[in-house]
mmCIF file of C-alpha atoms in Angstrom:
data_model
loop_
_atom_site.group_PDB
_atom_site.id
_atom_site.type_symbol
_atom_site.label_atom_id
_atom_site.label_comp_id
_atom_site.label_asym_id
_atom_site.label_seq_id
_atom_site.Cartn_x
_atom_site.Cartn_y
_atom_site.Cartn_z
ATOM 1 C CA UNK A 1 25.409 35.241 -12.128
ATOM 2 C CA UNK A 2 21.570 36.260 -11.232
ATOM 3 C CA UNK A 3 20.885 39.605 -9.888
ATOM 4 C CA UNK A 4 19.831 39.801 -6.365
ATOM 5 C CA UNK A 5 16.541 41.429 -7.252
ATOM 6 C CA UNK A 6 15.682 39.149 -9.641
ATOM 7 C CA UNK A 7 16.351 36.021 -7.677
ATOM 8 C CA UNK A 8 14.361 37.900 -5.125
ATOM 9 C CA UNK A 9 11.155 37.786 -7.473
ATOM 10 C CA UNK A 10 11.703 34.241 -8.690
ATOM 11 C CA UNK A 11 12.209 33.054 -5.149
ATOM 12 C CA UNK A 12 8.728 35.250 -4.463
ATOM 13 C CA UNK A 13 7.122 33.852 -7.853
ATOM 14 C CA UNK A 14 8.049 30.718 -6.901
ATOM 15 C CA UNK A 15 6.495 30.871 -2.866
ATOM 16 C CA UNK A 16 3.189 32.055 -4.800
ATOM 17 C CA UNK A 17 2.938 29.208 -7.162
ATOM 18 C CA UNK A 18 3.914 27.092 -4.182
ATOM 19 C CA UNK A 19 0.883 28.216 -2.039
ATOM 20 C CA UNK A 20 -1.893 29.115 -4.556
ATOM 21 C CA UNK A 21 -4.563 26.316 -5.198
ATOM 22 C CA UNK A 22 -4.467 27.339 -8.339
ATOM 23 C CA UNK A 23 -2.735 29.924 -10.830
ATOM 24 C CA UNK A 24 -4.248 31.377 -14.138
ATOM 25 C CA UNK A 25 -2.380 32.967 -16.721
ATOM 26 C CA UNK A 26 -3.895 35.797 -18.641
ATOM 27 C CA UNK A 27 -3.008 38.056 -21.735
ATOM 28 C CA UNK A 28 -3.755 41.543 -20.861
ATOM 29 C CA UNK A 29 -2.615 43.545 -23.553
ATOM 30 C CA UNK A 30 -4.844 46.446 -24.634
ATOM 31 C CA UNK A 31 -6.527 46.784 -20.971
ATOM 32 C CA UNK A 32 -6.129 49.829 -19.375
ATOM 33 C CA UNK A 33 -4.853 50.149 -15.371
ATOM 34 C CA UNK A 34 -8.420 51.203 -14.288
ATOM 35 C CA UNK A 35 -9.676 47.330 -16.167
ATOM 36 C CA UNK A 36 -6.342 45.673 -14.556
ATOM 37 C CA UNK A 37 -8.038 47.553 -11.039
ATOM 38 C CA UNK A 38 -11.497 46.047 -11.624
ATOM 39 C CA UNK A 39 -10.076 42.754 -12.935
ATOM 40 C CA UNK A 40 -8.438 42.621 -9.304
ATOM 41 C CA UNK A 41 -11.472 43.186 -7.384
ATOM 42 C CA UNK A 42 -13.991 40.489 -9.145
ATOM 43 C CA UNK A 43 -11.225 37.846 -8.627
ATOM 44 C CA UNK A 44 -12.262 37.803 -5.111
ATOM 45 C CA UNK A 45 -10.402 38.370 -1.837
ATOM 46 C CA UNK A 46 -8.137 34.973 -1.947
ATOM 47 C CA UNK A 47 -7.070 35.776 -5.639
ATOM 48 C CA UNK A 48 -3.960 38.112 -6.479
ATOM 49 C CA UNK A 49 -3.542 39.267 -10.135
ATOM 50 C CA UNK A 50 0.075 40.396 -10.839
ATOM 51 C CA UNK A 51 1.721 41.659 -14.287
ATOM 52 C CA UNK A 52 4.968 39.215 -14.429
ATOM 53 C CA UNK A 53 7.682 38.788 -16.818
ATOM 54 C CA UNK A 54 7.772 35.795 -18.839
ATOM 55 C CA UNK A 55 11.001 34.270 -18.597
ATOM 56 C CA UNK A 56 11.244 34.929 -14.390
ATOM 57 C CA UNK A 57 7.938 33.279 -14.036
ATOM 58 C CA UNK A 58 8.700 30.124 -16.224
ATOM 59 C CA UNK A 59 12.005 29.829 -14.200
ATOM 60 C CA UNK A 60 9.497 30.414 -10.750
ATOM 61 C CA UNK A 61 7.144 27.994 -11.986
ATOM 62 C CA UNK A 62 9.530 25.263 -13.000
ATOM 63 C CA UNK A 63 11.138 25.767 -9.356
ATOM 64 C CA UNK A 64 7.368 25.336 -8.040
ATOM 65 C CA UNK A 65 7.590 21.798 -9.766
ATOM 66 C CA UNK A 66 5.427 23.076 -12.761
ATOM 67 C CA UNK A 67 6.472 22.985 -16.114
ATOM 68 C CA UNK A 68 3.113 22.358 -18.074
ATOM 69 C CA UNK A 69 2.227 26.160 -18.228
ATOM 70 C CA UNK A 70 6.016 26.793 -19.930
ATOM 71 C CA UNK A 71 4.306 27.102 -23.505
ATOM 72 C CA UNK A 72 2.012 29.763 -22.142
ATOM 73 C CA UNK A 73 4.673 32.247 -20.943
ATOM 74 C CA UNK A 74 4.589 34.357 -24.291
ATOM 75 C CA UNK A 75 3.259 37.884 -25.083
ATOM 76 C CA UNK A 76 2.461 40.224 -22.177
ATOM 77 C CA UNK A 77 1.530 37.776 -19.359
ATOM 78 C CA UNK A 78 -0.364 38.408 -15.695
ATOM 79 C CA UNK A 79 -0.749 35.605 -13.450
ATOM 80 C CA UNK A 80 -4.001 35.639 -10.735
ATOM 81 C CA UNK A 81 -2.602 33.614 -8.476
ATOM 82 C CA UNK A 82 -5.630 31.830 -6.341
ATOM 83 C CA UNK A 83 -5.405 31.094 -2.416
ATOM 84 C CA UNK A 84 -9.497 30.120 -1.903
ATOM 85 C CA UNK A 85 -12.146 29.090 -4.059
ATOM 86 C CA UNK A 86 -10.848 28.341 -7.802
ATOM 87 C CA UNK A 87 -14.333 28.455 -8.702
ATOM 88 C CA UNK A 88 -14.830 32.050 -7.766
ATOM 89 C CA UNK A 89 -11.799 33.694 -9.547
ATOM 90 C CA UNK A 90 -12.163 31.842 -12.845
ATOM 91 C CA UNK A 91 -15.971 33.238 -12.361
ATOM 92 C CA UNK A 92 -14.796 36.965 -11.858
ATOM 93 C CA UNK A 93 -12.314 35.981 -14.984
ATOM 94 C CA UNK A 94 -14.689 34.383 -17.428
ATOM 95 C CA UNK A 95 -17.058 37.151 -16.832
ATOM 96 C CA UNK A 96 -14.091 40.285 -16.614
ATOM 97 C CA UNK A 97 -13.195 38.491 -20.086
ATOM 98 C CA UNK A 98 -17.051 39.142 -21.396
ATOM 99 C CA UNK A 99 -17.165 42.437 -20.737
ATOM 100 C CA UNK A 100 -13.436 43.385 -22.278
ATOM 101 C CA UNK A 101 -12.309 40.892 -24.789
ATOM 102 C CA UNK A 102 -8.489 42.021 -24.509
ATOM 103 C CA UNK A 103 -8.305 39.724 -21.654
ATOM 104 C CA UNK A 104 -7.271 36.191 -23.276
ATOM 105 C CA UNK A 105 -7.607 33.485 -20.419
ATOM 106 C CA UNK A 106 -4.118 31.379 -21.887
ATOM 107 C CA UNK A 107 -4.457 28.259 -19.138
ATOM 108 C CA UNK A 108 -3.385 27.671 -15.978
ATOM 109 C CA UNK A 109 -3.024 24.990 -13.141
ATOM 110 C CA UNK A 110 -5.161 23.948 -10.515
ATOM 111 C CA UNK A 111 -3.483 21.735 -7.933
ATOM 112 C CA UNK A 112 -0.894 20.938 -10.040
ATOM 113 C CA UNK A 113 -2.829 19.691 -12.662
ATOM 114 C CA UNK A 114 -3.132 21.733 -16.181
ATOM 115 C CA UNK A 115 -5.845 23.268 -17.543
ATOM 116 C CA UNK A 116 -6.465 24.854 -20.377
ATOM 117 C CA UNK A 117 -8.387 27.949 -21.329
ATOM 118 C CA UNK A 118 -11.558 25.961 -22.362
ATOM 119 C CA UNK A 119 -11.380 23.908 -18.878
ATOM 120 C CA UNK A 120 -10.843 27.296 -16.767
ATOM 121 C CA UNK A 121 -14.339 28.566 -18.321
ATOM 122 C CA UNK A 122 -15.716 25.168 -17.467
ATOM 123 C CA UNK A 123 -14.967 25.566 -13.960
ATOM 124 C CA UNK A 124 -15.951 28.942 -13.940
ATOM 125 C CA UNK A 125 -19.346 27.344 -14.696
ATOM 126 C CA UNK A 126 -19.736 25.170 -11.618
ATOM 127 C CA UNK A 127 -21.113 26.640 -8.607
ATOM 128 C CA UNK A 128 -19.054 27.957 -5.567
ATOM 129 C CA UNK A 129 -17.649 25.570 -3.071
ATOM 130 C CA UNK A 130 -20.379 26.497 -0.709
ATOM 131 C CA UNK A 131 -23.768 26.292 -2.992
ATOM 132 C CA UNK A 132 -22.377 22.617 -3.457
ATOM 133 C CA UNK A 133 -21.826 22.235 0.433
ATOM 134 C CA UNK A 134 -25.385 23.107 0.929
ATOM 135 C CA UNK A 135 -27.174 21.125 -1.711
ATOM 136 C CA UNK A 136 -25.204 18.471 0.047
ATOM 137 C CA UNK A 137 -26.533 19.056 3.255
ATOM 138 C CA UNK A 138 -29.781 19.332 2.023
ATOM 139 C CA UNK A 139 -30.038 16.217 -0.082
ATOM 140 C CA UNK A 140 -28.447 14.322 3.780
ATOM 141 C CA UNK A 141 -31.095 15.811 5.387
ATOM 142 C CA UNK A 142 -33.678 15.081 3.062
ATOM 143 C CA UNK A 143 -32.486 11.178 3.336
ATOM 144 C CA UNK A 144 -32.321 11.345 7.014
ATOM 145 C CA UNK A 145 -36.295 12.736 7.005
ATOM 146 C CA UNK A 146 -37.554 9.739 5.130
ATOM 147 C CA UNK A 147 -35.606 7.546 7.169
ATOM 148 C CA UNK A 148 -36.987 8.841 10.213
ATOM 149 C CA UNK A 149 -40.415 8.870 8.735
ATOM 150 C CA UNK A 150 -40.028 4.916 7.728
ATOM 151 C CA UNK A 151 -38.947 3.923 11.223
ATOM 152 C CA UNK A 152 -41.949 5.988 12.865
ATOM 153 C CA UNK A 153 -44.455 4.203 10.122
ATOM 154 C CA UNK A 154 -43.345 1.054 11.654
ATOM 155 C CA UNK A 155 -43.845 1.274 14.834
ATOM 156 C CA UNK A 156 -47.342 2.978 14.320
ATOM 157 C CA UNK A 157 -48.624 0.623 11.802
ATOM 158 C CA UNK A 158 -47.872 -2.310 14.654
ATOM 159 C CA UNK A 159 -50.085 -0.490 16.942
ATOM 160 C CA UNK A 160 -52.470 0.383 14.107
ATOM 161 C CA UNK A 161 -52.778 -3.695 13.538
ATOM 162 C CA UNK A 162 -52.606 -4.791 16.757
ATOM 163 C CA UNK A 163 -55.341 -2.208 18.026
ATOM 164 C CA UNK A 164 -57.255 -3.598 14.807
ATOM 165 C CA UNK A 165 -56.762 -7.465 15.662
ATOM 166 C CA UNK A 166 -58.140 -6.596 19.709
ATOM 167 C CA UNK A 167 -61.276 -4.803 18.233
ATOM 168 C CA UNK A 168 -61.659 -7.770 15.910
ATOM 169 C CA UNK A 169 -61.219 -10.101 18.310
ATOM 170 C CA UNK A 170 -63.744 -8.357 20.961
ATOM 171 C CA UNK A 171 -66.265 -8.672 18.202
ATOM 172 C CA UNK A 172 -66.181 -12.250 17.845
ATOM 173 C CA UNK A 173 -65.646 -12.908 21.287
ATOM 174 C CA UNK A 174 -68.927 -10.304 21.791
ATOM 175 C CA UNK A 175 -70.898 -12.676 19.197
ATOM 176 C CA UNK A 176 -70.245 -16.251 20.892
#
């Protein structure tokens, strides 16, 4: 029969993996708490990094419906689970993990999908959510400019011929 308190953090394991976008698990071994405190804040404000124990999380994860990251849950494990941007957190990871090499990036998932430690860094490469929102925006509005440009050339190069055929046509009439 399960303890109470640890059915309580499965159960609360499980609601995180549940509602996260995304979840990455970390090795953290050798870090001190004022690294694990820093580590917290570059994740971002919709990340949460938590020290877990292996076998409750694999039994929180499988409940979740995930059951790729079960060969990951050895050694001393954290878990930043991610409520926003994935892009931001693996940033503040990838870059946390440049700066102190005891943090191992093992994998993770990112709406429901594995990934592994080599496809977290790539992500942590692409820009944020809204850099790619606005170069959107701007390439739409760039399109809609020379659209609006080609239907006002129109229009002005009629009057342009038009206004050329009446001149031309006052000169011959001028000359009979």
């Amino acid at each position: 029969m399960a303890r109470p308190d640890k059915a309580a953090a499965v159960a609360e394991l499980a609601d995180q993996f549940r509602s996260s976008n995304a979840a990455v698990l970390t090795e953290y071994r050798g870090l001190t708490v004022a690294q694990l405190k820093t580590l917290r804040r570059s994740l971002g404000e919709d990340a949460q990094y938590a020290v877990v124990k292996n076998t409750l999380t694999k039994i929180a994860a499988n409940e979740a419906g995930i059951s790729t990251l079960d060969d990951l849950f050895n050694g001393p494990t954290a878990v930043a689970f991610i409520s926003g941007d994935p892009v931001v957190s693996a940033k503040g990871l990838r870059d946390f993990a440049k700066d102190n090499p005891n943090l191992v990036i093992k994998g993770g998932v990112l709406d429901g999908k594995a990934l592994s430690a080599d496809e977290i860094k790539k992500l942590a490469d692409l820009e944020s959510r809204e850099v790619l929102l606005a170069k959107l925006a701007g390439a739409f509005k760039g399109k809609q400019t020379q659209t609006a440009r080609l239907f006002q050339a129109l229009p002005s190069k009629f009057v342009r011929t038009a206004e050329a055929l009446r001149v031309k046509q006052a000169e011959q009439g001028g000359a009979e």
